[in-house]
Tab-separated table of C-alpha atoms in Angstrom:
chain	number	residue	atom	x	y	z
A	1	UNK	CA	0.082	-0.158	0.233
A	2	UNK	CA	1.666	3.042	-1.454
A	3	UNK	CA	-1.059	5.222	-1.581
A	4	UNK	CA	-3.672	6.322	1.361
A	5	UNK	CA	-4.891	9.592	3.196
A	6	UNK	CA	-5.919	10.704	6.417
A	7	UNK	CA	-7.804	13.662	7.405
A	8	UNK	CA	-8.933	16.006	10.423
A	9	UNK	CA	-7.686	19.205	11.678
A	10	UNK	CA	-4.938	21.123	13.652
A	11	UNK	CA	-4.323	23.950	16.112
A	12	UNK	CA	-1.556	26.457	15.552
A	13	UNK	CA	-0.811	29.414	17.744
A	14	UNK	CA	-4.217	30.615	17.923
A	15	UNK	CA	-7.429	28.749	19.217
A	16	UNK	CA	-9.075	28.095	15.524
A	17	UNK	CA	-8.600	24.947	13.847
A	18	UNK	CA	-7.287	24.521	10.580
A	19	UNK	CA	-7.742	21.629	8.099
A	20	UNK	CA	-5.188	18.789	8.022
A	21	UNK	CA	-4.363	16.234	4.942
A	22	UNK	CA	-1.909	13.577	5.129
A	23	UNK	CA	-0.685	11.212	2.422
A	24	UNK	CA	1.187	7.847	2.854
A	25	UNK	CA	3.267	6.951	-0.167
A	26	UNK	CA	4.159	3.572	1.324
A	27	UNK	CA	7.150	4.538	3.399
A	28	UNK	CA	6.146	7.969	5.500
A	29	UNK	CA	3.478	10.159	5.987
A	30	UNK	CA	3.664	13.526	4.440
A	31	UNK	CA	1.397	17.130	5.150
A	32	UNK	CA	-0.231	18.402	1.675
A	33	UNK	CA	-1.503	21.873	1.616
A	34	UNK	CA	-5.382	22.121	1.923
A	35	UNK	CA	-7.933	24.795	2.025
A	36	UNK	CA	-9.143	26.640	4.933
A	37	UNK	CA	-12.113	28.926	3.779
A	38	UNK	CA	-12.413	31.007	6.967
A	39	UNK	CA	-10.196	32.171	9.687
A	40	UNK	CA	-12.047	30.706	12.330
A	41	UNK	CA	-12.660	26.999	12.699
A	42	UNK	CA	-11.707	24.682	9.606
A	43	UNK	CA	-12.206	21.079	9.893
A	44	UNK	CA	-12.053	17.639	7.691
A	45	UNK	CA	-13.859	14.576	9.308
A	46	UNK	CA	-13.867	12.297	6.272
A	47	UNK	CA	-11.577	11.176	3.369
A	48	UNK	CA	-12.707	8.655	0.108
A	49	UNK	CA	-10.841	8.207	-3.113
A	50	UNK	CA	-12.038	6.894	-6.513
A	51	UNK	CA	-8.395	6.770	-7.745
A	52	UNK	CA	-5.046	8.184	-6.673
A	53	UNK	CA	-5.826	11.639	-8.781
A	54	UNK	CA	-9.293	11.845	-7.541
A	55	UNK	CA	-9.748	12.011	-3.624
A	56	UNK	CA	-12.644	13.596	-1.793
A	57	UNK	CA	-12.507	15.267	1.736
A	58	UNK	CA	-15.313	16.728	3.923
A	59	UNK	CA	-16.251	18.621	6.878
A	60	UNK	CA	-17.400	22.018	7.779
A	61	UNK	CA	-16.055	25.549	8.519
A	62	UNK	CA	-17.257	28.092	11.038
A	63	UNK	CA	-18.997	31.382	9.339
A	64	UNK	CA	-19.933	33.275	12.283
A	65	UNK	CA	-17.711	34.006	15.108
A	66	UNK	CA	-20.229	34.558	17.848
A	67	UNK	CA	-22.626	31.659	17.140
A	68	UNK	CA	-21.815	28.148	17.884
A	69	UNK	CA	-23.663	26.723	14.828
A	70	UNK	CA	-23.210	28.940	11.854
A	71	UNK	CA	-21.242	26.615	10.079
A	72	UNK	CA	-21.097	25.696	6.533
A	73	UNK	CA	-20.176	22.422	4.507
A	74	UNK	CA	-16.897	21.803	3.363
A	75	UNK	CA	-15.743	19.548	0.381
A	76	UNK	CA	-12.384	19.543	-0.816
A	77	UNK	CA	-10.609	17.698	-4.102
A	78	UNK	CA	-7.498	15.998	-4.703
A	79	UNK	CA	-6.800	16.019	-8.606
A	80	UNK	CA	-3.279	14.471	-8.040
A	81	UNK	CA	-1.405	17.710	-7.489
A	82	UNK	CA	-3.176	19.722	-5.100
A	83	UNK	CA	-6.488	19.967	-3.093
A	84	UNK	CA	-9.094	22.854	-4.009
A	85	UNK	CA	-12.325	23.993	-2.234
A	86	UNK	CA	-16.021	22.801	-4.589
A	87	UNK	CA	-19.020	24.266	-3.926
A	88	UNK	CA	-21.770	22.680	-1.780
A	89	UNK	CA	-25.147	23.127	-0.885
A	90	UNK	CA	-26.064	24.624	2.514
A	91	UNK	CA	-29.786	24.097	3.600
A	92	UNK	CA	-29.131	27.088	6.352
A	93	UNK	CA	-26.501	28.666	8.197
A	94	UNK	CA	-25.947	25.540	10.519
A	95	UNK	CA	-24.918	22.963	8.088
A	96	UNK	CA	-21.987	19.800	8.515
A	97	UNK	CA	-20.693	17.282	6.741
A	98	UNK	CA	-19.206	14.323	8.460
A	99	UNK	CA	-18.498	11.511	6.097
A	100	UNK	CA	-18.054	10.577	2.644
A	101	UNK	CA	-18.025	7.780	-0.076
A	102	UNK	CA	-16.825	7.633	-3.483
A	103	UNK	CA	-18.458	5.179	-6.067
A	104	UNK	CA	-17.177	6.753	-9.349
A	105	UNK	CA	-15.756	9.674	-10.638
A	106	UNK	CA	-19.262	11.232	-11.327
A	107	UNK	CA	-20.693	9.341	-7.887
A	108	UNK	CA	-19.739	10.944	-4.798
A	109	UNK	CA	-22.156	10.765	-1.639
A	110	UNK	CA	-21.584	13.230	1.615
A	111	UNK	CA	-23.349	12.866	4.810
A	112	UNK	CA	-24.178	15.146	7.982
A	113	UNK	CA	-26.962	17.276	9.238
A	114	UNK	CA	-28.179	20.948	9.637
A	115	UNK	CA	-30.384	23.310	11.390
A	116	UNK	CA	-33.963	23.483	10.817
A	117	UNK	CA	-35.101	26.417	11.848
A	118	UNK	CA	-38.822	25.905	10.954
A	119	UNK	CA	-39.096	23.182	13.329
A	120	UNK	CA	-36.043	24.216	15.750
A	121	UNK	CA	-34.466	20.717	15.077
A	122	UNK	CA	-31.471	19.135	13.620
A	123	UNK	CA	-32.072	17.114	10.262
A	124	UNK	CA	-29.851	14.878	8.343
A	125	UNK	CA	-28.220	16.137	5.332
A	126	UNK	CA	-27.119	13.792	2.141
A	127	UNK	CA	-25.648	15.592	-0.455
A	128	UNK	CA	-24.651	14.140	-3.992
A	129	UNK	CA	-21.808	15.048	-6.611
A	130	UNK	CA	-22.672	14.418	-10.296
A	131	UNK	CA	-19.456	15.340	-11.727
A	132	UNK	CA	-19.949	18.543	-11.915
A	133	UNK	CA	-22.007	20.114	-8.925
A	134	UNK	CA	-23.122	18.790	-5.434
A	135	UNK	CA	-26.948	18.826	-4.940
A	136	UNK	CA	-29.024	17.745	-1.860
A	137	UNK	CA	-30.735	14.620	-1.783
A	138	UNK	CA	-34.061	14.098	0.328
A	139	UNK	CA	-33.225	12.062	3.221
A	140	UNK	CA	-35.358	10.213	5.684
A	141	UNK	CA	-35.636	11.851	9.690
A	142	UNK	CA	-36.881	9.995	12.715
A	143	UNK	CA	-39.067	13.023	13.164
A	144	UNK	CA	-39.691	16.481	12.083
A	145	UNK	CA	-38.780	17.342	15.758
A	146	UNK	CA	-35.945	15.071	16.440
A	147	UNK	CA	-32.365	15.612	16.386
A	148	UNK	CA	-30.969	13.590	13.540
A	149	UNK	CA	-27.571	13.129	12.637
A	150	UNK	CA	-25.639	10.796	9.950
A	151	UNK	CA	-21.928	10.686	10.901
A	152	UNK	CA	-20.448	8.365	7.872
A	153	UNK	CA	-21.589	6.494	4.782
A	154	UNK	CA	-20.464	3.252	2.999
A	155	UNK	CA	-21.709	2.217	-0.847
A	156	UNK	CA	-22.098	-1.309	-2.137
A	157	UNK	CA	-23.069	-0.142	-5.565
A	158	UNK	CA	-24.845	3.187	-6.889
A	159	UNK	CA	-28.032	1.659	-5.953
A	160	UNK	CA	-26.971	0.150	-2.409
A	161	UNK	CA	-25.533	2.657	-0.017
A	162	UNK	CA	-25.923	2.950	3.885
A	163	UNK	CA	-25.559	5.758	6.211
A	164	UNK	CA	-25.621	5.659	9.649
A	165	UNK	CA	-25.539	7.563	12.979
A	166	UNK	CA	-27.784	8.893	16.026
A	167	UNK	CA	-31.327	10.568	16.523
A	168	UNK	CA	-33.001	11.775	19.910
A	169	UNK	CA	-36.693	12.346	20.315
A	170	UNK	CA	-37.283	16.228	20.718
A	171	UNK	CA	-39.888	18.828	21.875
A	172	UNK	CA	-39.447	21.746	19.332
A	173	UNK	CA	-37.853	23.422	22.326
A	174	UNK	CA	-34.423	22.136	22.385
A	175	UNK	CA	-34.899	19.343	24.653
A	176	UNK	CA	-33.842	15.927	23.679
A	177	UNK	CA	-34.745	12.566	24.844
A	178	UNK	CA	-32.511	9.047	24.964
A	179	UNK	CA	-30.266	9.015	21.805
A	180	UNK	CA	-31.213	5.715	19.543
A	181	UNK	CA	-29.253	4.185	16.414
A	182	UNK	CA	-29.942	5.290	13.097
A	183	UNK	CA	-29.406	3.613	9.925
A	184	UNK	CA	-30.716	4.837	6.193
A	185	UNK	CA	-30.264	3.004	2.865
A	186	UNK	CA	-30.438	4.177	-0.539
A	187	UNK	CA	-31.937	2.063	-3.295
A	188	UNK	CA	-30.979	4.088	-6.224
A	189	UNK	CA	-34.235	5.917	-5.806
A	190	UNK	CA	-34.872	7.108	-2.293
A	191	UNK	CA	-33.359	7.226	1.596
A	192	UNK	CA	-35.716	5.050	3.927
A	193	UNK	CA	-34.886	4.213	7.462
A	194	UNK	CA	-33.701	0.923	8.497
A	195	UNK	CA	-34.981	-0.456	11.711
A	196	UNK	CA	-32.123	-0.985	14.244
A	197	UNK	CA	-32.331	-2.733	17.603
A	198	UNK	CA	-30.345	-0.329	20.818
A	199	UNK	CA	-29.722	-2.396	23.787
A	200	UNK	CA	-28.583	-0.162	26.025
A	201	UNK	CA	-30.946	2.278	28.307
A	202	UNK	CA	-29.049	5.317	28.149
A	203	UNK	CA	-28.331	6.040	24.552
A	204	UNK	CA	-26.965	4.190	21.345
A	205	UNK	CA	-25.208	5.604	18.384
A	206	UNK	CA	-23.584	3.935	14.771
A	207	UNK	CA	-20.488	5.737	14.290
A	208	UNK	CA	-19.180	3.653	11.498
A	209	UNK	CA	-20.323	1.551	8.237
A	210	UNK	CA	-19.023	-0.875	5.752
A	211	UNK	CA	-21.060	-1.878	3.117
A	212	UNK	CA	-20.748	-5.618	2.886
A	213	UNK	CA	-22.365	-7.448	0.274
A	214	UNK	CA	-25.943	-6.436	-1.460
A	215	UNK	CA	-28.474	-5.051	1.209
A	216	UNK	CA	-26.159	-5.623	3.650
A	217	UNK	CA	-23.462	-3.837	6.017
A	218	UNK	CA	-22.031	-3.792	9.028
A	219	UNK	CA	-22.407	-0.832	11.667
A	220	UNK	CA	-20.623	-0.179	14.756
A	221	UNK	CA	-20.526	2.101	17.609
A	222	UNK	CA	-21.485	2.512	21.431
A	223	UNK	CA	-24.517	2.098	23.632
A	224	UNK	CA	-24.316	3.739	27.153
A	225	UNK	CA	-26.353	3.325	30.267
A	226	UNK	CA	-28.868	5.943	32.222
A	227	UNK	CA	-26.827	8.432	34.203
A	228	UNK	CA	-23.837	6.991	33.557
A	229	UNK	CA	-24.350	4.277	36.082
A	230	UNK	CA	-22.890	1.155	34.153
A	231	UNK	CA	-19.745	1.393	31.813
A	232	UNK	CA	-20.247	2.565	27.787
A	233	UNK	CA	-20.614	-0.517	25.888
A	234	UNK	CA	-19.235	-1.259	22.459
A	235	UNK	CA	-21.613	-2.063	19.958
A	236	UNK	CA	-21.744	-3.860	16.425
A	237	UNK	CA	-24.838	-3.936	14.436
A	238	UNK	CA	-25.660	-6.376	11.341
A	239	UNK	CA	-27.467	-4.448	9.015
A	240	UNK	CA	-29.964	-5.711	6.530
A	241	UNK	CA	-33.136	-4.478	4.738
A	242	UNK	CA	-35.052	-7.533	6.485
A	243	UNK	CA	-34.305	-6.215	9.761
A	244	UNK	CA	-30.885	-5.653	11.818
A	245	UNK	CA	-29.341	-7.490	14.943
A	246	UNK	CA	-27.204	-6.221	17.590
A	247	UNK	CA	-24.350	-7.301	19.560
A	248	UNK	CA	-21.966	-6.114	22.326
A	249	UNK	CA	-18.340	-6.389	22.108
A	250	UNK	CA	-16.440	-5.106	24.768
A	251	UNK	CA	-12.819	-4.782	25.293
A	252	UNK	CA	-12.751	-4.175	29.314
A	253	UNK	CA	-15.242	-3.785	32.065
A	254	UNK	CA	-14.442	0.107	31.692
A	255	UNK	CA	-16.124	2.455	28.727
A	256	UNK	CA	-16.008	0.917	25.198
A	257	UNK	CA	-16.517	2.475	21.953
A	258	UNK	CA	-15.824	1.554	18.225
A	259	UNK	CA	-15.418	4.538	15.938
A	260	UNK	CA	-14.952	2.779	12.146
A	261	UNK	CA	-15.270	-0.306	10.491
A	262	UNK	CA	-13.574	-1.783	7.253
A	263	UNK	CA	-13.214	-4.789	5.354
A	264	UNK	CA	-10.276	-6.949	5.174
A	265	UNK	CA	-9.214	-9.837	3.270
A	266	UNK	CA	-10.490	-12.185	6.515
A	267	UNK	CA	-13.788	-10.248	7.468
A	268	UNK	CA	-13.941	-7.005	9.207
A	269	UNK	CA	-11.869	-5.188	11.655
A	270	UNK	CA	-13.321	-2.330	14.095
A	271	UNK	CA	-11.430	-0.261	15.650
A	272	UNK	CA	-11.981	2.791	18.686
A	273	UNK	CA	-11.291	2.986	22.612
């Protein structure tokens, strides 16, 4: 393996964060210059490659120094020589990208969330790149009043894609109930919520996903019990359109969580803490 990317953010001498991308050439990691649209916080949270000269990284950047939630989606593209910012859509002032997957040069998906001022709630955000422009694709939400967030996305094909995260019931006034796992599936025509189990009584979330085969993916994340009265547990979901199952996987008796999952020759690997 001589061509891999990692993205994130870094802090210099100020409190503002700057986008960060590093490349592995088979021997060492090196920093590649990225774009920072604003002088305030800029972050990259996901990366995916079509080829060595066609790589996408997504995240968000602050657009208001006084408001925490005034942010815009950020998509950057690597053409084999440099990173450049590509225009995305922001449904409101308060839009975020958290994950991205690439299928082809004209078939790229990004997921996140945006703040819906009409219902005073957070809605899922999914956008698609068709080779020339990014556009919002209607996605599913547990409820118009709920908090909804999609953290990552994985594609088996252009008509078989999974996006995962979490949601919590809301009352329209900013008060939220217990977080529950959220999984959505794209069949080539629409995004629909897929039912997922929630074994932990205090909250559940799916933070990583990997599409395995047709209509089948694995998700990983965590569960937490009420008021922290028991340790946080690592969890894995077997995601299928016909009904998903869940298992608890803990490395210790203390807090556990999985953040990402990937396919390998002999199965699946999950990492976290």
